[in-house]
């Protein structure tokens, strides 16, 4: 068993369980550290945002595995990427999936990184099972109930139009999407979900559009309300884009109650912090996690 400085070991019995739990097995990509020998710290679980997948975090996962000499698991949350579809899509269900993944892989106190929707999943896991998480890095989201940006509803509408058009070329899908989103990087991000039907040759989306559309009203919610009843006292780094509204100054006192050891890293970007400023994000995460091992 590998020892990590100042970290207690994960035990399977430590997990909070739900009597109604129905988890799905999560697809993942393992990015291994390049050095020969043991890892320099616990593994990292990297969780994407809404409409994303493990592919979105491929480059940064490779960089973190290299720079930190740790295993990095980039995972597909339920209803995304190559993971199974399920009619239930909320933060408790997604957190239970991640907890199941940690148990299945026998991961010892992983560090959790999540962007947007993935940030709330990571926070939920840490609050449900604080003793099993060595460090927490939520990226541009807060532990509060908030309304999602209207952009996500527009994206669902665009996806439905694209599928109804039964087109066969990605360029045609992009032409439709331009009516809903001007920014090319965001369109390219959304179009990574396109696949081609083997029967009709028409492009379609691999994510369950109806399930995610029905879940939009609840994806701004957070399953915990009272910091006196659930708290994660491990090292926490909140990363926020200064041009985004998801981590407002007004939320910081509540963040401090849920996560009393939190630090704040501001990066001059919008909501898509990792893709907009990957080097600043990488440096901030590497510095933070290296400090945890040496403290």
mmCIF file of C-alpha atoms in Angstrom:
data_model
loop_
_atom_site.group_PDB
_atom_site.id
_atom_site.type_symbol
_atom_site.label_atom_id
_atom_site.label_comp_id
_atom_site.label_asym_id
_atom_site.label_seq_id
_atom_site.Cartn_x
_atom_site.Cartn_y
_atom_site.Cartn_z
ATOM 1 C CA UNK A 1 0.000 0.000 0.000
ATOM 2 C CA UNK A 2 1.396 3.406 -0.968
ATOM 3 C CA UNK A 3 1.778 5.915 1.855
ATOM 4 C CA UNK A 4 0.973 9.595 1.357
ATOM 5 C CA UNK A 5 2.238 12.224 3.815
ATOM 6 C CA UNK A 6 -0.401 13.499 6.275
ATOM 7 C CA UNK A 7 -3.222 11.497 4.665
ATOM 8 C CA UNK A 8 -5.437 8.869 6.242
ATOM 9 C CA UNK A 9 -6.282 5.796 4.212
ATOM 10 C CA UNK A 10 -9.622 5.215 2.542
ATOM 11 C CA UNK A 11 -11.736 2.313 3.773
ATOM 12 C CA UNK A 12 -14.725 0.938 1.945
ATOM 13 C CA UNK A 13 -16.871 1.049 5.087
ATOM 14 C CA UNK A 14 -16.355 4.805 5.366
ATOM 15 C CA UNK A 15 -18.731 5.614 2.501
ATOM 16 C CA UNK A 16 -22.159 7.016 3.118
ATOM 17 C CA UNK A 17 -24.658 4.837 1.289
ATOM 18 C CA UNK A 18 -28.251 5.321 0.195
ATOM 19 C CA UNK A 19 -30.935 2.649 0.431
ATOM 20 C CA UNK A 20 -32.268 3.792 -2.957
ATOM 21 C CA UNK A 21 -28.871 3.925 -4.609
ATOM 22 C CA UNK A 22 -28.735 2.943 -8.258
ATOM 23 C CA UNK A 23 -25.299 3.670 -9.650
ATOM 24 C CA UNK A 24 -24.045 3.372 -13.201
ATOM 25 C CA UNK A 25 -20.487 2.260 -14.104
ATOM 26 C CA UNK A 26 -18.500 5.260 -15.272
ATOM 27 C CA UNK A 27 -16.305 5.289 -18.360
ATOM 28 C CA UNK A 28 -12.874 6.776 -17.794
ATOM 29 C CA UNK A 29 -9.446 7.454 -19.232
ATOM 30 C CA UNK A 30 -6.463 6.801 -16.992
ATOM 31 C CA UNK A 31 -3.510 9.139 -17.435
ATOM 32 C CA UNK A 32 -0.437 7.597 -15.812
ATOM 33 C CA UNK A 33 2.541 9.429 -14.353
ATOM 34 C CA UNK A 34 5.746 9.126 -16.384
ATOM 35 C CA UNK A 35 8.255 8.399 -13.631
ATOM 36 C CA UNK A 36 9.278 4.883 -12.686
ATOM 37 C CA UNK A 37 8.231 3.909 -9.167
ATOM 38 C CA UNK A 38 5.364 4.890 -6.915
ATOM 39 C CA UNK A 39 3.143 7.934 -7.211
ATOM 40 C CA UNK A 40 3.973 11.117 -5.312
ATOM 41 C CA UNK A 41 0.460 11.431 -3.953
ATOM 42 C CA UNK A 42 -3.081 10.104 -4.112
ATOM 43 C CA UNK A 43 -4.855 9.770 -7.446
ATOM 44 C CA UNK A 44 -6.878 12.577 -8.980
ATOM 45 C CA UNK A 45 -10.436 12.278 -10.288
ATOM 46 C CA UNK A 46 -11.289 14.871 -12.949
ATOM 47 C CA UNK A 47 -14.967 15.605 -13.671
ATOM 48 C CA UNK A 48 -16.280 17.571 -16.645
ATOM 49 C CA UNK A 49 -19.208 19.969 -16.913
ATOM 50 C CA UNK A 50 -22.618 19.749 -18.545
ATOM 51 C CA UNK A 51 -22.438 18.479 -22.169
ATOM 52 C CA UNK A 52 -18.763 17.646 -21.654
ATOM 53 C CA UNK A 53 -16.802 14.407 -21.424
ATOM 54 C CA UNK A 54 -13.456 13.005 -20.347
ATOM 55 C CA UNK A 55 -12.054 14.072 -23.731
ATOM 56 C CA UNK A 56 -12.406 17.746 -22.800
ATOM 57 C CA UNK A 57 -9.944 17.291 -19.924
ATOM 58 C CA UNK A 58 -7.449 15.118 -21.799
ATOM 59 C CA UNK A 59 -4.646 17.676 -22.190
ATOM 60 C CA UNK A 60 -4.838 19.083 -18.664
ATOM 61 C CA UNK A 61 -5.108 15.569 -17.198
ATOM 62 C CA UNK A 62 -1.920 14.547 -18.995
ATOM 63 C CA UNK A 63 -0.175 17.676 -17.735
ATOM 64 C CA UNK A 64 -1.228 17.096 -14.122
ATOM 65 C CA UNK A 65 -0.185 13.427 -14.244
ATOM 66 C CA UNK A 66 3.204 14.541 -15.553
ATOM 67 C CA UNK A 67 3.794 17.490 -13.222
ATOM 68 C CA UNK A 68 2.440 15.900 -10.029
ATOM 69 C CA UNK A 69 3.590 12.337 -10.729
ATOM 70 C CA UNK A 70 0.126 11.012 -9.915
ATOM 71 C CA UNK A 71 -2.526 8.908 -11.562
ATOM 72 C CA UNK A 72 -5.298 11.025 -13.085
ATOM 73 C CA UNK A 73 -8.672 9.478 -13.875
ATOM 74 C CA UNK A 74 -10.709 11.613 -16.276
ATOM 75 C CA UNK A 75 -14.244 10.251 -15.998
ATOM 76 C CA UNK A 76 -17.479 10.515 -17.948
ATOM 77 C CA UNK A 77 -20.358 11.324 -15.614
ATOM 78 C CA UNK A 78 -23.676 9.556 -16.233
ATOM 79 C CA UNK A 79 -25.507 10.592 -19.422
ATOM 80 C CA UNK A 80 -22.238 11.932 -20.852
ATOM 81 C CA UNK A 81 -19.447 10.586 -23.023
ATOM 82 C CA UNK A 82 -19.253 6.808 -22.994
ATOM 83 C CA UNK A 83 -20.981 6.320 -19.634
ATOM 84 C CA UNK A 84 -24.444 4.733 -19.492
ATOM 85 C CA UNK A 85 -27.636 6.759 -19.762
ATOM 86 C CA UNK A 86 -30.088 6.898 -16.885
ATOM 87 C CA UNK A 87 -33.329 8.812 -16.512
ATOM 88 C CA UNK A 88 -32.159 10.230 -13.191
ATOM 89 C CA UNK A 89 -29.709 13.097 -13.476
ATOM 90 C CA UNK A 90 -29.050 15.008 -10.261
ATOM 91 C CA UNK A 91 -26.076 15.677 -8.031
ATOM 92 C CA UNK A 92 -26.804 12.971 -5.487
ATOM 93 C CA UNK A 93 -27.048 10.323 -8.216
ATOM 94 C CA UNK A 94 -23.861 11.545 -9.894
ATOM 95 C CA UNK A 95 -22.035 11.630 -6.546
ATOM 96 C CA UNK A 96 -23.105 8.041 -5.834
ATOM 97 C CA UNK A 97 -21.707 7.017 -9.222
ATOM 98 C CA UNK A 98 -18.363 8.609 -8.354
ATOM 99 C CA UNK A 99 -18.329 6.977 -4.923
ATOM 100 C CA UNK A 100 -18.990 3.642 -6.610
ATOM 101 C CA UNK A 101 -16.104 4.301 -9.004
ATOM 102 C CA UNK A 102 -13.753 5.077 -6.102
ATOM 103 C CA UNK A 103 -14.729 1.844 -4.350
ATOM 104 C CA UNK A 104 -14.533 -0.247 -7.516
ATOM 105 C CA UNK A 105 -11.012 0.990 -8.290
ATOM 106 C CA UNK A 106 -9.949 0.838 -4.599
ATOM 107 C CA UNK A 107 -8.690 4.422 -4.804
ATOM 108 C CA UNK A 108 -7.158 5.746 -1.614
ATOM 109 C CA UNK A 109 -8.306 9.254 -0.715
ATOM 110 C CA UNK A 110 -8.355 10.739 -4.218
ATOM 111 C CA UNK A 111 -8.233 14.452 -4.882
ATOM 112 C CA UNK A 112 -11.347 15.631 -6.717
ATOM 113 C CA UNK A 113 -11.338 18.242 -9.484
ATOM 114 C CA UNK A 114 -14.552 19.243 -11.199
ATOM 115 C CA UNK A 115 -15.641 22.002 -13.541
ATOM 116 C CA UNK A 116 -19.146 23.517 -13.469
ATOM 117 C CA UNK A 117 -21.560 20.588 -13.071
ATOM 118 C CA UNK A 118 -18.554 18.450 -12.178
ATOM 119 C CA UNK A 119 -17.620 20.957 -9.466
ATOM 120 C CA UNK A 120 -20.956 20.418 -7.726
ATOM 121 C CA UNK A 121 -20.550 16.662 -8.065
ATOM 122 C CA UNK A 122 -17.094 16.887 -6.461
ATOM 123 C CA UNK A 123 -18.398 19.097 -3.634
ATOM 124 C CA UNK A 124 -21.282 16.703 -3.029
ATOM 125 C CA UNK A 125 -18.936 13.710 -2.740
ATOM 126 C CA UNK A 126 -16.673 15.628 -0.324
ATOM 127 C CA UNK A 127 -19.586 16.679 1.900
ATOM 128 C CA UNK A 128 -21.141 13.193 1.877
ATOM 129 C CA UNK A 129 -17.835 11.437 2.649
ATOM 130 C CA UNK A 130 -15.278 13.980 3.843
ATOM 131 C CA UNK A 131 -12.867 11.381 5.237
ATOM 132 C CA UNK A 132 -12.419 9.761 1.819
ATOM 133 C CA UNK A 133 -11.242 12.870 -0.078
ATOM 134 C CA UNK A 134 -7.687 14.191 0.280
ATOM 135 C CA UNK A 135 -8.260 17.521 -1.503
ATOM 136 C CA UNK A 136 -11.039 19.289 -3.374
ATOM 137 C CA UNK A 137 -10.817 21.668 -6.357
ATOM 138 C CA UNK A 138 -14.190 23.012 -7.572
ATOM 139 C CA UNK A 139 -13.833 25.067 -10.751
ATOM 140 C CA UNK A 140 -16.270 27.941 -11.318
ATOM 141 C CA UNK A 141 -19.237 26.792 -9.299
ATOM 142 C CA UNK A 142 -20.547 27.304 -5.760
ATOM 143 C CA UNK A 143 -22.396 25.208 -3.160
ATOM 144 C CA UNK A 144 -25.591 27.220 -3.627
ATOM 145 C CA UNK A 145 -28.889 27.036 -5.458
ATOM 146 C CA UNK A 146 -28.601 29.219 -8.535
ATOM 147 C CA UNK A 147 -30.210 29.505 -11.930
ATOM 148 C CA UNK A 148 -28.226 28.071 -14.819
ATOM 149 C CA UNK A 149 -27.281 30.450 -17.600
ATOM 150 C CA UNK A 150 -29.931 30.531 -20.317
ATOM 151 C CA UNK A 151 -27.228 29.444 -22.768
ATOM 152 C CA UNK A 152 -27.646 25.813 -21.729
ATOM 153 C CA UNK A 153 -31.318 25.853 -22.680
ATOM 154 C CA UNK A 154 -30.382 27.319 -26.059
ATOM 155 C CA UNK A 155 -27.858 24.574 -26.604
ATOM 156 C CA UNK A 156 -30.495 21.894 -25.958
ATOM 157 C CA UNK A 157 -32.806 23.603 -28.428
ATOM 158 C CA UNK A 158 -30.037 23.692 -31.035
ATOM 159 C CA UNK A 159 -29.266 20.006 -30.539
ATOM 160 C CA UNK A 160 -32.901 19.109 -31.119
ATOM 161 C CA UNK A 161 -32.980 21.162 -34.320
ATOM 162 C CA UNK A 162 -29.810 19.471 -35.557
ATOM 163 C CA UNK A 163 -31.191 15.987 -34.945
ATOM 164 C CA UNK A 164 -34.549 16.803 -36.512
ATOM 165 C CA UNK A 165 -32.763 18.072 -39.636
ATOM 166 C CA UNK A 166 -31.252 14.585 -40.185
ATOM 167 C CA UNK A 167 -28.108 16.047 -41.705
ATOM 168 C CA UNK A 168 -25.027 13.971 -42.470
ATOM 169 C CA UNK A 169 -22.187 16.498 -42.179
ATOM 170 C CA UNK A 170 -20.750 18.102 -39.063
ATOM 171 C CA UNK A 171 -20.292 21.355 -40.985
ATOM 172 C CA UNK A 172 -24.061 21.499 -41.494
ATOM 173 C CA UNK A 173 -24.577 20.921 -37.780
ATOM 174 C CA UNK A 174 -22.180 23.756 -37.022
ATOM 175 C CA UNK A 175 -24.078 26.048 -39.397
ATOM 176 C CA UNK A 176 -27.271 25.414 -37.414
ATOM 177 C CA UNK A 177 -25.478 25.838 -34.110
ATOM 178 C CA UNK A 178 -24.132 29.239 -35.178
ATOM 179 C CA UNK A 179 -27.673 30.591 -34.921
ATOM 180 C CA UNK A 180 -27.570 29.815 -31.194
ATOM 181 C CA UNK A 181 -23.901 30.323 -30.283
ATOM 182 C CA UNK A 182 -21.408 32.689 -31.939
ATOM 183 C CA UNK A 183 -18.268 31.497 -30.155
ATOM 184 C CA UNK A 184 -16.449 28.871 -32.210
ATOM 185 C CA UNK A 185 -14.716 27.182 -29.210
ATOM 186 C CA UNK A 186 -18.069 26.594 -27.497
ATOM 187 C CA UNK A 187 -19.594 25.244 -30.721
ATOM 188 C CA UNK A 188 -16.650 22.893 -31.150
ATOM 189 C CA UNK A 189 -17.087 21.770 -27.539
ATOM 190 C CA UNK A 190 -20.768 20.982 -28.066
ATOM 191 C CA UNK A 191 -20.144 19.217 -31.376
ATOM 192 C CA UNK A 192 -17.768 16.739 -29.712
ATOM 193 C CA UNK A 193 -21.003 14.998 -28.684
ATOM 194 C CA UNK A 194 -21.940 14.245 -32.305
ATOM 195 C CA UNK A 195 -21.942 10.684 -33.606
ATOM 196 C CA UNK A 196 -23.180 9.165 -36.856
ATOM 197 C CA UNK A 197 -26.086 6.745 -37.051
ATOM 198 C CA UNK A 198 -24.905 3.477 -38.689
ATOM 199 C CA UNK A 199 -28.328 3.042 -40.269
ATOM 200 C CA UNK A 200 -29.247 6.461 -41.659
ATOM 201 C CA UNK A 201 -25.738 8.019 -41.724
ATOM 202 C CA UNK A 202 -27.302 11.113 -40.141
ATOM 203 C CA UNK A 203 -25.467 12.800 -37.293
ATOM 204 C CA UNK A 204 -26.981 12.614 -33.833
ATOM 205 C CA UNK A 205 -25.926 13.407 -30.294
ATOM 206 C CA UNK A 206 -24.644 10.637 -28.057
ATOM 207 C CA UNK A 207 -26.018 12.331 -24.938
ATOM 208 C CA UNK A 208 -29.690 11.828 -23.993
ATOM 209 C CA UNK A 209 -30.999 15.266 -24.894
ATOM 210 C CA UNK A 210 -34.444 14.825 -23.353
ATOM 211 C CA UNK A 211 -33.067 13.588 -20.019
ATOM 212 C CA UNK A 212 -30.623 16.476 -19.751
ATOM 213 C CA UNK A 213 -33.244 18.996 -20.891
ATOM 214 C CA UNK A 214 -35.614 17.752 -18.184
ATOM 215 C CA UNK A 215 -32.803 18.110 -15.626
ATOM 216 C CA UNK A 216 -31.771 21.691 -16.453
ATOM 217 C CA UNK A 217 -34.067 23.298 -13.886
ATOM 218 C CA UNK A 218 -32.427 21.247 -11.126
ATOM 219 C CA UNK A 219 -28.781 21.441 -12.168
ATOM 220 C CA UNK A 220 -28.475 24.865 -10.605
ATOM 221 C CA UNK A 221 -29.468 23.375 -7.246
ATOM 222 C CA UNK A 222 -27.172 21.989 -4.566
ATOM 223 C CA UNK A 223 -28.163 19.016 -2.392
ATOM 224 C CA UNK A 224 -26.831 20.474 0.872
ATOM 225 C CA UNK A 225 -28.383 23.457 2.641
ATOM 226 C CA UNK A 226 -26.918 23.580 6.145
ATOM 227 C CA UNK A 227 -23.135 23.819 6.684
ATOM 228 C CA UNK A 228 -23.693 22.814 10.314
ATOM 229 C CA UNK A 229 -24.871 19.403 9.138
ATOM 230 C CA UNK A 230 -22.286 18.732 6.409
ATOM 231 C CA UNK A 231 -18.786 20.117 6.193
ATOM 232 C CA UNK A 232 -15.559 19.217 4.431
ATOM 233 C CA UNK A 233 -12.544 20.373 6.430
ATOM 234 C CA UNK A 234 -9.890 19.154 4.027
ATOM 235 C CA UNK A 235 -7.807 21.405 1.756
ATOM 236 C CA UNK A 236 -9.995 23.074 -0.851
ATOM 237 C CA UNK A 237 -9.160 25.360 -3.778
ATOM 238 C CA UNK A 238 -12.020 27.242 -5.410
ATOM 239 C CA UNK A 239 -11.011 28.351 -8.897
ATOM 240 C CA UNK A 240 -13.198 31.012 -10.458
ATOM 241 C CA UNK A 241 -13.242 32.938 -13.691
ATOM 242 C CA UNK A 242 -13.334 36.634 -12.917
ATOM 243 C CA UNK A 243 -15.645 37.261 -15.894
ATOM 244 C CA UNK A 244 -18.072 34.561 -14.748
ATOM 245 C CA UNK A 245 -20.888 34.886 -12.200
ATOM 246 C CA UNK A 246 -20.927 31.375 -10.764
ATOM 247 C CA UNK A 247 -18.699 32.144 -7.742
ATOM 248 C CA UNK A 248 -19.875 35.567 -6.582
ATOM 249 C CA UNK A 249 -18.243 37.397 -3.704
ATOM 250 C CA UNK A 250 -21.544 37.095 -1.845
ATOM 251 C CA UNK A 251 -21.164 33.299 -1.883
ATOM 252 C CA UNK A 252 -17.741 33.277 -0.205
ATOM 253 C CA UNK A 253 -19.018 33.333 3.412
ATOM 254 C CA UNK A 254 -21.190 30.268 2.740
ATOM 255 C CA UNK A 255 -18.310 28.567 0.939
ATOM 256 C CA UNK A 256 -16.206 29.195 4.045
ATOM 257 C CA UNK A 257 -18.792 27.495 6.251
ATOM 258 C CA UNK A 258 -19.040 24.392 4.057
ATOM 259 C CA UNK A 259 -15.290 24.331 3.337
ATOM 260 C CA UNK A 260 -13.463 26.134 6.178
ATOM 261 C CA UNK A 261 -9.984 25.498 4.732
ATOM 262 C CA UNK A 262 -10.779 26.873 1.296
ATOM 263 C CA UNK A 263 -8.459 29.050 -0.765
ATOM 264 C CA UNK A 264 -9.555 31.158 -3.733
ATOM 265 C CA UNK A 265 -7.771 31.312 -7.079
ATOM 266 C CA UNK A 266 -9.037 34.002 -9.451
ATOM 267 C CA UNK A 267 -8.223 33.544 -13.132
ATOM 268 C CA UNK A 268 -9.050 36.208 -15.687
ATOM 269 C CA UNK A 269 -11.476 34.229 -17.826
ATOM 270 C CA UNK A 270 -15.109 33.406 -18.339
ATOM 271 C CA UNK A 271 -16.866 30.244 -17.191
ATOM 272 C CA UNK A 272 -14.703 27.974 -19.357
ATOM 273 C CA UNK A 273 -11.652 28.542 -17.165
ATOM 274 C CA UNK A 274 -9.652 25.446 -18.094
ATOM 275 C CA UNK A 275 -9.916 25.859 -21.857
ATOM 276 C CA UNK A 276 -9.503 29.653 -21.770
ATOM 277 C CA UNK A 277 -6.470 29.777 -19.446
ATOM 278 C CA UNK A 278 -5.049 26.232 -19.262
ATOM 279 C CA UNK A 279 -1.547 27.261 -18.162
ATOM 280 C CA UNK A 280 -2.738 29.463 -15.297
ATOM 281 C CA UNK A 281 -5.081 26.705 -14.202
ATOM 282 C CA UNK A 282 -2.335 24.070 -14.371
ATOM 283 C CA UNK A 283 0.090 26.159 -12.325
ATOM 284 C CA UNK A 284 -2.509 26.922 -9.684
ATOM 285 C CA UNK A 285 -3.549 23.297 -9.258
ATOM 286 C CA UNK A 286 0.021 21.951 -9.215
ATOM 287 C CA UNK A 287 1.098 24.493 -6.598
ATOM 288 C CA UNK A 288 -1.939 23.794 -4.423
ATOM 289 C CA UNK A 289 -1.650 19.999 -4.475
ATOM 290 C CA UNK A 290 2.118 20.016 -3.960
ATOM 291 C CA UNK A 291 1.688 22.228 -0.909
ATOM 292 C CA UNK A 292 -0.783 19.760 0.601
ATOM 293 C CA UNK A 293 1.782 16.947 0.539
ATOM 294 C CA UNK A 294 4.509 19.052 2.099
ATOM 295 C CA UNK A 295 2.343 20.531 4.880
#
